[in-house]
XYZ file of C-alpha atoms in Angstrom:
636
model
C -34.777 6.982 -24.594
C -35.846 7.415 -21.533
C -39.791 7.164 -20.322
C -41.350 7.303 -16.468
C -43.514 4.963 -16.289
C -44.536 5.409 -12.911
C -43.486 7.098 -9.461
C -43.787 10.699 -10.444
C -46.323 12.098 -13.258
C -45.971 15.066 -15.625
C -42.132 14.265 -16.600
C -41.847 14.488 -20.143
C -39.754 11.124 -22.026
C -35.856 12.424 -22.858
C -34.766 11.637 -26.436
C -31.044 12.028 -26.038
C -27.932 11.141 -28.292
C -25.324 12.789 -25.446
C -22.120 11.457 -24.072
C -23.429 12.148 -20.462
C -27.182 12.205 -19.583
C -27.509 13.156 -15.632
C -30.629 12.094 -13.737
C -31.943 13.063 -10.071
C -33.782 15.317 -8.423
C -31.587 18.333 -9.152
C -32.285 21.066 -11.718
C -29.586 20.965 -13.143
C -30.022 17.231 -14.349
C -30.989 16.204 -17.755
C -33.762 14.201 -16.750
C -35.379 15.787 -13.281
C -37.340 13.904 -11.412
C -39.110 15.987 -8.472
C -39.323 13.206 -5.891
C -37.923 13.488 -2.275
C -36.387 10.407 -2.163
C -34.317 10.235 -5.446
C -30.944 12.339 -4.564
C -30.157 15.689 -6.173
C -27.633 13.922 -8.822
C -28.450 10.105 -8.020
C -27.849 8.223 -11.765
C -25.561 8.797 -15.103
C -25.905 6.844 -18.122
C -22.606 7.105 -19.936
C -22.198 6.446 -24.108
C -19.164 4.118 -24.400
C -18.521 3.251 -28.090
C -21.498 1.575 -29.211
C -22.769 0.745 -26.109
C -24.881 2.851 -23.151
C -23.833 2.167 -19.366
C -25.933 3.126 -15.911
C -23.979 4.253 -12.816
C -24.953 5.064 -9.407
C -24.247 8.090 -8.284
C -23.602 6.599 -4.718
C -27.865 7.922 -4.373
C -29.314 8.342 -0.834
C -31.705 5.475 -1.010
C -30.363 3.368 -4.833
C -30.908 2.091 -7.808
C -32.511 -0.852 -9.207
C -32.227 -2.545 -12.710
C -34.930 -4.956 -13.545
C -34.570 -6.627 -16.599
C -37.429 -9.190 -17.525
C -37.709 -11.411 -14.957
C -33.900 -10.168 -12.981
C -33.562 -7.536 -10.687
C -29.810 -5.923 -10.316
C -29.181 -3.590 -7.463
C -27.066 -0.849 -9.130
C -25.901 0.609 -5.815
C -24.307 -2.392 -4.669
C -21.501 -2.041 -7.741
C -20.226 1.664 -6.412
C -17.349 2.641 -9.334
C -18.790 0.460 -11.758
C -21.193 0.710 -14.722
C -23.921 -1.919 -15.980
C -24.691 -2.447 -19.489
C -28.155 -0.863 -20.227
C -30.375 -2.968 -23.519
C -33.587 -1.774 -24.678
C -36.730 -2.509 -22.341
C -34.834 -2.070 -19.362
C -36.687 -0.500 -16.185
C -34.660 1.771 -13.627
C -35.897 1.580 -10.653
C -34.784 4.865 -8.797
C -34.931 5.837 -4.930
C -37.478 4.314 -2.018
C -37.826 0.346 -2.809
C -41.623 0.725 -1.802
C -42.463 2.963 -4.043
C -39.198 3.880 -6.697
C -39.565 6.511 -9.925
C -39.824 3.414 -12.708
C -37.889 4.873 -15.913
C -38.211 2.553 -19.065
C -34.832 2.477 -21.583
C -34.999 1.919 -25.016
C -31.765 2.351 -26.938
C -31.972 3.286 -30.520
C -29.473 0.865 -32.298
C -28.453 1.474 -35.365
C -29.319 -0.551 -38.691
C -26.382 -2.556 -39.465
C -24.452 -1.350 -42.741
C -25.123 -4.050 -45.066
C -27.202 -1.996 -47.499
C -24.871 0.668 -47.198
C -22.533 1.285 -50.331
C -18.995 1.265 -48.439
C -16.264 2.730 -50.159
C -13.455 0.930 -49.356
C -13.049 -1.995 -46.755
C -9.412 -3.273 -45.714
C -9.342 -6.570 -43.870
C -6.699 -7.002 -40.998
C -4.695 -9.745 -43.116
C -4.594 -7.168 -45.949
C -3.048 -4.052 -44.262
C 0.371 -5.633 -44.318
C 0.143 -4.962 -48.121
C -1.354 -1.515 -48.483
C 2.011 0.229 -48.459
C 2.575 -1.340 -52.077
C -0.068 1.350 -53.456
C 2.089 3.996 -52.009
C 4.432 5.787 -53.825
C 8.297 5.762 -52.261
C 8.112 9.750 -51.127
C 4.840 9.124 -48.852
C 6.976 5.873 -47.297
C 9.595 7.974 -46.920
C 7.686 10.576 -44.603
C 5.780 7.548 -43.380
C 8.570 5.784 -42.137
C 10.318 9.374 -40.514
C 6.283 9.192 -38.597
C 6.407 6.150 -37.846
C 9.500 6.533 -35.681
C 8.030 9.703 -33.718
C 4.784 7.482 -33.115
C 7.081 4.785 -31.783
C 9.110 6.330 -29.196
C 5.910 8.673 -27.679
C 4.997 6.767 -24.640
C 2.762 9.174 -22.811
C -1.129 8.574 -23.957
C -2.211 11.970 -24.143
C 0.930 12.624 -26.184
C 0.553 9.898 -28.405
C -2.833 11.138 -29.266
C -1.156 14.263 -30.099
C 1.452 13.177 -32.434
C -0.709 10.288 -34.167
C -3.295 13.215 -34.863
C -0.666 15.211 -36.511
C 0.687 12.722 -38.853
C -3.016 11.889 -39.712
C -3.880 15.817 -40.170
C -0.435 15.966 -42.197
C -0.930 12.844 -44.564
C -4.995 13.633 -45.294
C -5.891 16.864 -46.392
C -9.345 16.299 -45.591
C -9.212 15.506 -42.051
C -10.509 17.572 -39.538
C -10.823 15.648 -36.531
C -9.131 12.646 -34.788
C -10.373 10.137 -32.176
C -9.235 6.980 -30.250
C -11.205 5.217 -28.520
C -9.387 1.892 -26.473
C -10.661 -1.236 -24.995
C -11.339 -1.098 -21.234
C -10.511 -4.489 -21.377
C -6.788 -5.468 -21.485
C -7.345 -8.286 -24.298
C -9.758 -6.691 -26.498
C -11.962 -9.881 -26.351
C -14.381 -9.114 -28.662
C -17.732 -7.394 -27.362
C -15.837 -5.276 -24.622
C -16.603 -1.754 -23.756
C -14.685 0.688 -25.703
C -13.720 4.633 -24.581
C -12.698 7.641 -26.280
C -9.037 8.947 -24.848
C -8.627 12.124 -26.293
C -10.008 14.058 -29.721
C -8.136 16.387 -31.351
C -9.105 19.075 -33.831
C -7.033 19.970 -37.263
C -5.426 23.639 -35.901
C -6.130 23.453 -32.433
C -5.376 22.495 -28.944
C -8.086 19.298 -28.753
C -11.887 18.874 -29.184
C -13.474 18.450 -25.646
C -15.504 15.077 -26.344
C -16.291 13.968 -30.282
C -18.804 11.167 -30.158
C -17.451 8.184 -31.819
C -19.789 7.602 -35.175
C -20.926 4.383 -34.027
C -22.199 2.777 -37.154
C -18.552 2.623 -38.580
C -17.283 1.958 -35.350
C -19.376 -1.539 -35.075
C -18.567 -2.249 -38.596
C -14.608 -2.200 -37.672
C -14.678 -4.116 -34.350
C -17.333 -6.954 -36.088
C -15.452 -6.909 -39.274
C -11.692 -6.444 -38.338
C -11.051 -4.124 -40.814
C -10.092 -0.696 -42.020
C -13.598 1.405 -43.514
C -14.268 4.361 -45.589
C -17.833 5.369 -45.920
C -18.293 8.380 -48.566
C -20.914 10.451 -47.944
C -21.614 8.953 -44.846
C -25.191 11.079 -44.133
C -26.835 8.619 -46.852
C -24.315 5.527 -47.347
C -23.691 4.696 -43.535
C -26.821 5.661 -42.031
C -29.186 8.360 -40.876
C -27.948 7.742 -37.384
C -27.905 10.838 -34.887
C -24.680 11.001 -34.102
C -23.812 11.316 -37.599
C -26.594 14.071 -38.528
C -25.260 15.637 -35.468
C -22.074 16.304 -36.729
C -22.116 16.679 -40.152
C -19.944 13.985 -41.278
C -19.625 13.816 -45.425
C -17.149 11.065 -44.752
C -14.931 9.053 -42.264
C -12.424 6.503 -41.599
C -12.232 3.656 -39.215
C -9.031 1.547 -38.750
C -8.499 -0.956 -36.064
C -5.851 -0.725 -33.610
C -4.743 -4.537 -33.103
C -2.609 -6.502 -31.161
C -2.082 -9.896 -32.578
C -6.249 -11.062 -32.832
C -7.248 -8.659 -30.158
C -8.848 -5.343 -31.407
C -7.317 -2.788 -28.633
C -9.389 0.363 -30.255
C -10.412 2.546 -33.143
C -8.759 5.370 -34.498
C -11.629 7.876 -36.140
C -10.878 9.980 -38.500
C -13.487 12.396 -39.677
C -13.960 15.296 -42.302
C -16.710 17.270 -40.975
C -17.040 19.938 -43.884
C -19.636 20.043 -46.423
C -17.548 19.075 -49.229
C -14.582 16.737 -50.312
C -14.607 13.087 -48.967
C -12.257 10.804 -48.039
C -9.969 8.227 -50.952
C -9.124 5.357 -50.803
C -5.397 6.878 -50.271
C -6.268 8.414 -47.090
C -7.748 4.817 -46.157
C -4.321 3.606 -47.126
C -2.338 6.198 -44.998
C -4.197 6.070 -41.960
C -4.141 2.005 -42.212
C 0.223 2.408 -42.541
C -0.018 5.078 -39.521
C -2.273 2.400 -37.374
C -0.058 -0.781 -37.853
C 2.572 1.514 -35.828
C 0.010 3.654 -33.607
C -1.481 -0.293 -32.629
C 1.759 -1.040 -30.574
C 2.336 2.659 -29.779
C -1.061 2.341 -27.775
C -0.302 -1.109 -26.721
C 3.229 0.012 -24.867
C 1.153 2.911 -24.266
C -1.277 1.637 -22.424
C 1.449 -0.935 -20.438
C 3.630 2.160 -19.593
C 0.520 3.802 -18.179
C -0.639 0.967 -16.258
C 2.992 0.490 -14.826
C 3.495 4.210 -14.366
C 0.494 4.216 -12.084
C 1.673 0.628 -10.344
C 5.061 2.263 -9.172
C 3.144 5.291 -8.421
C 0.842 3.325 -6.012
C 3.816 1.600 -4.745
C 5.914 4.401 -4.212
C 2.820 5.883 -1.946
C 2.237 3.398 -0.260
C 5.824 2.606 0.433
C 6.058 6.259 1.828
C 3.011 5.372 3.545
C 4.104 2.151 5.730
C 7.728 3.623 5.741
C 6.002 6.702 7.951
C 3.404 4.189 9.786
C 6.603 2.147 10.988
C 9.189 4.973 12.052
C 5.905 6.599 13.992
C 5.185 3.245 15.531
C 8.681 3.039 16.441
C 10.169 6.004 17.711
C 6.525 6.599 19.939
C 6.964 2.969 21.265
C 9.829 3.678 23.253
C 8.199 4.807 26.672
C 10.040 5.473 29.913
C 10.313 7.893 32.255
C 12.418 5.930 34.921
C 15.960 7.333 35.533
C 17.300 4.150 33.621
C 15.909 4.888 30.874
C 16.793 8.151 30.786
C 19.926 7.613 30.729
C 19.800 4.860 27.907
C 18.017 7.918 25.779
C 20.929 10.450 26.366
C 23.765 7.274 25.577
C 21.033 7.205 22.559
C 21.123 10.395 20.964
C 24.715 10.770 21.489
C 25.461 7.580 19.097
C 22.740 7.935 16.524
C 24.555 10.067 13.990
C 28.204 8.031 14.481
C 29.064 4.988 11.989
C 30.357 2.781 15.084
C 29.013 -0.515 15.759
C 26.239 -0.618 18.424
C 25.608 -3.787 20.658
C 22.364 -3.692 22.425
C 22.462 -6.184 25.334
C 19.424 -6.648 27.742
C 17.205 -9.988 28.648
C 14.535 -11.639 26.925
C 11.943 -9.517 26.462
C 12.937 -6.179 27.406
C 12.670 -4.374 24.023
C 16.012 -4.976 22.237
C 14.622 -4.359 18.544
C 12.588 -0.820 19.267
C 16.227 0.240 20.825
C 17.799 -1.016 17.542
C 15.520 0.538 15.637
C 15.658 3.773 17.219
C 19.567 3.598 16.817
C 18.348 3.985 12.650
C 14.949 6.415 12.737
C 16.828 8.950 15.030
C 19.770 9.047 12.632
C 20.234 10.317 9.297
C 20.038 7.284 7.904
C 16.130 6.975 8.574
C 15.544 7.644 4.205
C 16.559 3.960 4.011
C 15.590 0.566 4.663
C 16.009 -0.898 8.419
C 16.047 -4.619 8.053
C 16.305 -7.420 11.069
C 17.337 -10.756 11.311
C 17.447 -13.318 14.008
C 20.253 -15.285 13.694
C 18.862 -17.931 15.608
C 16.062 -18.686 13.146
C 17.891 -20.121 10.147
C 20.318 -23.012 9.791
C 23.991 -21.673 8.815
C 23.574 -22.320 4.787
C 20.344 -20.570 4.402
C 21.342 -17.666 7.245
C 24.524 -17.232 4.828
C 22.486 -16.440 1.799
C 20.370 -14.531 3.697
C 23.131 -12.038 4.613
C 24.772 -12.128 2.042
C 23.354 -12.949 -1.519
C 23.687 -15.895 -3.509
C 24.611 -16.139 -7.272
C 22.591 -17.956 -9.907
C 23.538 -22.009 -9.684
C 25.692 -21.362 -6.490
C 23.889 -24.179 -4.968
C 20.911 -26.448 -5.606
C 17.857 -24.341 -5.641
C 19.962 -21.126 -6.969
C 17.588 -20.463 -9.978
C 18.296 -16.440 -9.508
C 20.838 -14.599 -8.304
C 20.026 -12.980 -4.894
C 20.919 -10.113 -3.175
C 21.133 -10.293 0.510
C 20.291 -8.307 3.695
C 23.732 -5.997 3.772
C 23.191 -4.962 -0.012
C 19.278 -4.105 0.635
C 20.769 -2.195 3.591
C 23.112 -0.375 1.761
C 22.956 3.268 3.009
C 20.767 2.002 6.173
C 20.790 -0.310 9.015
C 20.924 -4.026 9.803
C 19.871 -5.470 12.719
C 21.462 -8.967 13.601
C 19.316 -9.820 17.040
C 20.585 -13.158 18.721
C 23.946 -12.529 16.940
C 25.437 -14.075 19.763
C 23.853 -17.595 18.009
C 25.932 -16.679 14.602
C 27.916 -20.033 13.608
C 31.652 -19.453 13.693
C 32.039 -19.800 10.336
C 29.616 -17.032 9.698
C 31.114 -14.931 12.749
C 34.262 -14.681 10.290
C 32.247 -13.226 7.580
C 30.728 -10.564 9.259
C 34.610 -9.539 10.942
C 35.236 -8.892 7.425
C 32.608 -6.316 6.876
C 32.835 -5.116 10.094
C 37.128 -4.282 9.015
C 36.967 -3.934 5.117
C 33.144 -3.017 4.741
C 32.550 -5.800 1.886
C 30.857 -8.930 0.949
C 30.835 -11.565 -0.873
C 27.851 -13.209 -2.093
C 27.450 -16.966 -2.181
C 29.420 -18.526 -5.400
C 30.257 -14.441 -6.560
C 34.048 -14.140 -8.398
C 34.033 -10.518 -6.748
C 33.763 -8.853 -3.552
C 31.010 -5.595 -3.061
C 31.081 -2.615 -1.492
C 28.379 -1.863 0.959
C 27.715 1.025 3.529
C 25.447 -0.728 6.166
C 25.703 0.120 9.681
C 25.253 -2.931 11.845
C 23.530 -3.236 15.077
C 23.278 -6.262 16.847
C 21.655 -7.794 20.196
C 21.607 -10.895 22.344
C 20.290 -11.359 25.450
C 23.304 -13.912 26.474
C 26.797 -12.741 28.009
C 29.055 -12.879 25.093
C 31.776 -12.007 27.124
C 31.336 -15.150 28.892
C 30.686 -17.235 25.479
C 34.072 -15.614 24.642
C 35.479 -17.194 27.480
C 34.444 -20.453 26.566
C 35.173 -20.294 22.913
C 31.981 -20.118 21.405
C 32.604 -16.716 20.111
C 35.441 -14.986 18.347
C 36.844 -12.732 20.545
C 38.291 -10.254 17.725
C 34.453 -9.898 16.708
C 33.653 -9.266 20.255
C 35.431 -6.388 20.221
C 34.464 -5.168 17.266
C 30.667 -5.196 18.351
C 30.704 -4.115 21.300
C 31.921 -0.661 20.416
C 29.131 1.115 22.234
C 27.300 -0.776 24.154
C 23.956 -0.254 25.081
C 22.002 -1.816 28.119
C 18.044 -2.524 28.135
C 16.819 -2.276 31.735
C 14.487 -4.990 33.273
C 11.029 -4.177 33.804
C 12.468 -4.444 37.810
C 14.589 -1.842 37.833
C 11.686 0.652 36.020
C 9.213 0.024 38.169
C 7.952 3.521 37.739
C 7.566 2.896 33.983
C 4.837 -0.068 34.691
C 1.714 2.385 34.299
C 3.210 4.139 31.506
C 3.856 1.197 29.595
C 0.211 -0.674 31.080
C -1.978 2.428 29.595
C -0.031 2.832 26.565
C -0.463 -1.370 25.806
C -4.191 -0.754 27.035
C -5.145 1.916 24.317
C -3.294 0.681 21.903
C -5.047 -3.228 21.928
C -8.236 -1.323 22.810
C -8.385 0.296 20.031
C -7.151 -2.537 17.729
C -9.833 -5.087 19.363
C -12.912 -2.591 18.735
C -12.858 -2.211 22.677
C -13.748 0.892 25.310
C -12.033 -0.300 28.530
C -12.379 2.754 30.988
C -8.858 2.194 32.579
C -7.206 0.023 35.430
C -8.241 0.265 38.746
C -5.668 1.662 42.082
C -5.199 -1.693 43.272
C -5.249 -3.454 40.212
C -1.921 -1.049 38.851
C -0.331 -1.448 42.612
C -0.289 -4.693 42.035
C 1.039 -4.503 38.545
C 4.151 -2.733 40.216
C 4.486 -4.480 42.833
C 5.012 -7.767 40.405
C 8.806 -8.185 38.999
C 8.032 -9.024 35.606
C 11.017 -11.517 35.166
C 9.494 -11.563 31.236
C 9.913 -7.676 30.825
C 7.853 -5.629 28.905
C 6.912 -8.022 26.434
C 5.113 -10.144 29.482
C 3.633 -6.648 30.439
C 2.186 -5.897 26.687
C 0.341 -9.865 26.804
C -0.902 -9.358 30.294
C -2.495 -6.159 29.207
C -4.012 -7.394 25.785
C -5.456 -10.986 27.673
C -6.867 -8.017 30.060
C -8.295 -6.056 27.019
C -10.108 -9.060 25.637
C -11.598 -10.220 29.219
C -12.371 -6.704 31.046
C -16.232 -5.621 29.746
C -16.848 -2.300 27.927
C -17.018 0.492 29.737
C -15.352 -1.294 32.716
C -11.772 -0.779 35.434
C -9.644 -3.603 35.293
C -9.847 -4.843 38.682
C -7.261 -7.074 41.165
C -9.512 -10.419 40.434
C -9.204 -9.657 36.360
C -5.309 -9.918 36.712
C -3.708 -13.717 36.284
C -2.882 -15.500 39.697
C 0.771 -14.628 39.351
C 0.615 -10.802 39.666
C -2.253 -11.381 41.885
C 0.207 -13.007 44.219
C 1.129 -9.694 45.854
C -1.960 -9.643 47.982
C -0.307 -11.706 49.795
C 2.771 -9.750 51.215
C 1.126 -7.967 54.260
C -0.194 -11.400 55.133
C 3.713 -11.882 55.105
C 5.223 -9.327 56.573
C 2.033 -8.957 59.386
C 2.973 -5.477 60.535
C 2.370 -5.393 64.352
C -0.750 -2.498 65.234
C 0.939 0.899 65.825
C 1.097 4.459 63.832
C 1.145 4.621 59.852
C 4.735 5.557 59.566
C 6.131 2.417 61.770
C 3.876 0.108 59.904
C 4.722 1.458 56.861
C 8.418 0.757 57.973
C 8.142 -2.308 58.862
C 7.257 -3.056 55.396
C 10.011 -1.179 53.971
C 12.221 -2.959 56.124
C 11.049 -6.530 54.633
C 11.102 -5.151 50.916
C 14.967 -4.399 51.590
C 15.465 -7.828 52.890
C 13.731 -9.864 50.752
C 15.447 -7.664 47.696
C 18.970 -8.426 49.261
C 18.066 -12.296 49.345
C 17.240 -11.912 45.406
C 20.493 -10.541 44.278
C 22.815 -12.635 46.418
C 23.359 -9.626 48.279
C 24.758 -7.174 45.783
C 24.236 -3.932 47.013
C 24.418 -2.709 43.121
C 22.221 -4.456 42.056
C 19.148 -4.391 44.481
C 19.463 -0.698 43.946
C 19.176 -0.654 40.358
C 15.944 -2.852 41.150
C 15.060 -0.775 43.618
C 15.249 1.986 41.446
C 17.316 4.056 44.055
C 21.232 4.827 44.412
C 23.327 2.779 46.089
C 23.894 5.796 48.274
C 20.290 5.906 48.945
C 20.063 2.248 49.585
C 23.229 2.635 51.986
C 21.307 5.157 53.634
C 18.126 3.298 54.519
C 20.098 -0.170 55.210
C 21.666 1.724 57.840
C 18.786 2.977 59.777
C 16.540 0.207 59.921
C 20.129 -1.535 61.363
C 20.720 -4.264 58.197
C 24.134 -4.865 57.442
């Protein structure tokens, strides 16, 4: 019963035995509260098992529950339901002047005075088959095999109901209620998961007969109540359904009650017999295990589905991040992209060369994500980050007991990346022993896990990277020559920042937007002078150094402001002194610019030991263009 105590007038009390009671301002609610601060669909009361629960429906002004001197905020328990008891007062809407609704729960009387036809304790259920004929036992055995082979919850309710109707001629309805608590803790909540009607596909919501239900759970017993309208109690659920007899049998696992199997006769004549109780109890023994397996199967499948969706999302996000992170419009980067497109859909090994911080792993990931292997794994391993014995196990895997601490079999990265790509970063740091094993993988396509008696075939593409000069390492005996030639089938050189100054604005703006979004900042952009200083700096740490600098700027600069020269690191602001060092003589703009350009050319030649090819690459011009400029300025 719901009785309005205050907050609105002329609202009659509501009495209901329905499984769902809706409360709100809307006219289609069961209890209509015509108050503006109550939401259209404000609150729902749910009957589950033998208890009522209240759930706030994300109302605008919230719901609270007052129980004695305590008060609970139902709005803070989104998606959860709160058990109700007689005397509780619901406070709905505005906190200062809420609509007050008193709850009265019609607790059914105990069944001590009822004439229970038969009651079987759990420990007695194992013996009930002694009173069942051999013919029926044989048929039950076949039914139990079918029940035990069913995993889907809805299908299991169908199968159990089918066989109940088959063996119990007077049964008209079957309902299964399962505990929400996976452990079947006493006092927990039981929720109907399926009802079936003889001759029909299903019954929407068949109410649980609470008096019998309570007896089954409390006594941990199978209960047969004859002429339930008189013997079990004049309850609303029984009278409304016009049940003349009912059977309630526990579904159990060890000491836990997992649920209740309820079988009803809703006809005007005919009652169940003890033989019916025995047959349903025998079916319940197998059904108990089947429902436990079904619940576990449903939970595992939901977890697997969630994991699959999460993996797909993360993979898509990673692929998008990898593909979108390689930025560059300079000529050196265009040449690199052209080389990438030529090699991605081949099986050849790729060696990515470049200085530290140039983005070699991004290029390696592009080899994978731009290729037909993109649906399989891309796995990266830094060869300098682990000692030799751990690196061998990480790459090739190991068998249980192959060394101290090998408590179970472990797949190596080569096996995990089967069909995909394995990126070996800093391959120049790999120990000589592992170099020989890597060579075998490249030659034979086979790996041998540590302690394994046989080899495994793998289809794993290798992309390696190093900042070292491997030719020099080979000459000095620190790297195998045969492995060097196997790795350097198709080398890709990632240009340093000093060779791609045109890309600095593109990269700087990209990093600024990325970290502003990540840190929740609103930085307007770079001032022209600040951007010119970024372009004039040589960036010895390459893209990584630029990224770190922009990350620091996002933290330092105030919202809705531009990055100014004074925000830049001192080493970058040193370019402010360039004009002071050049000190061009007064003249036309063209004459002064020629003096600056001549000084830049001379300094660049000095930096590269007069190597004109390196100088041209650094300045982003061709060798012929450099020669033309040097000749024009009279520089030998």
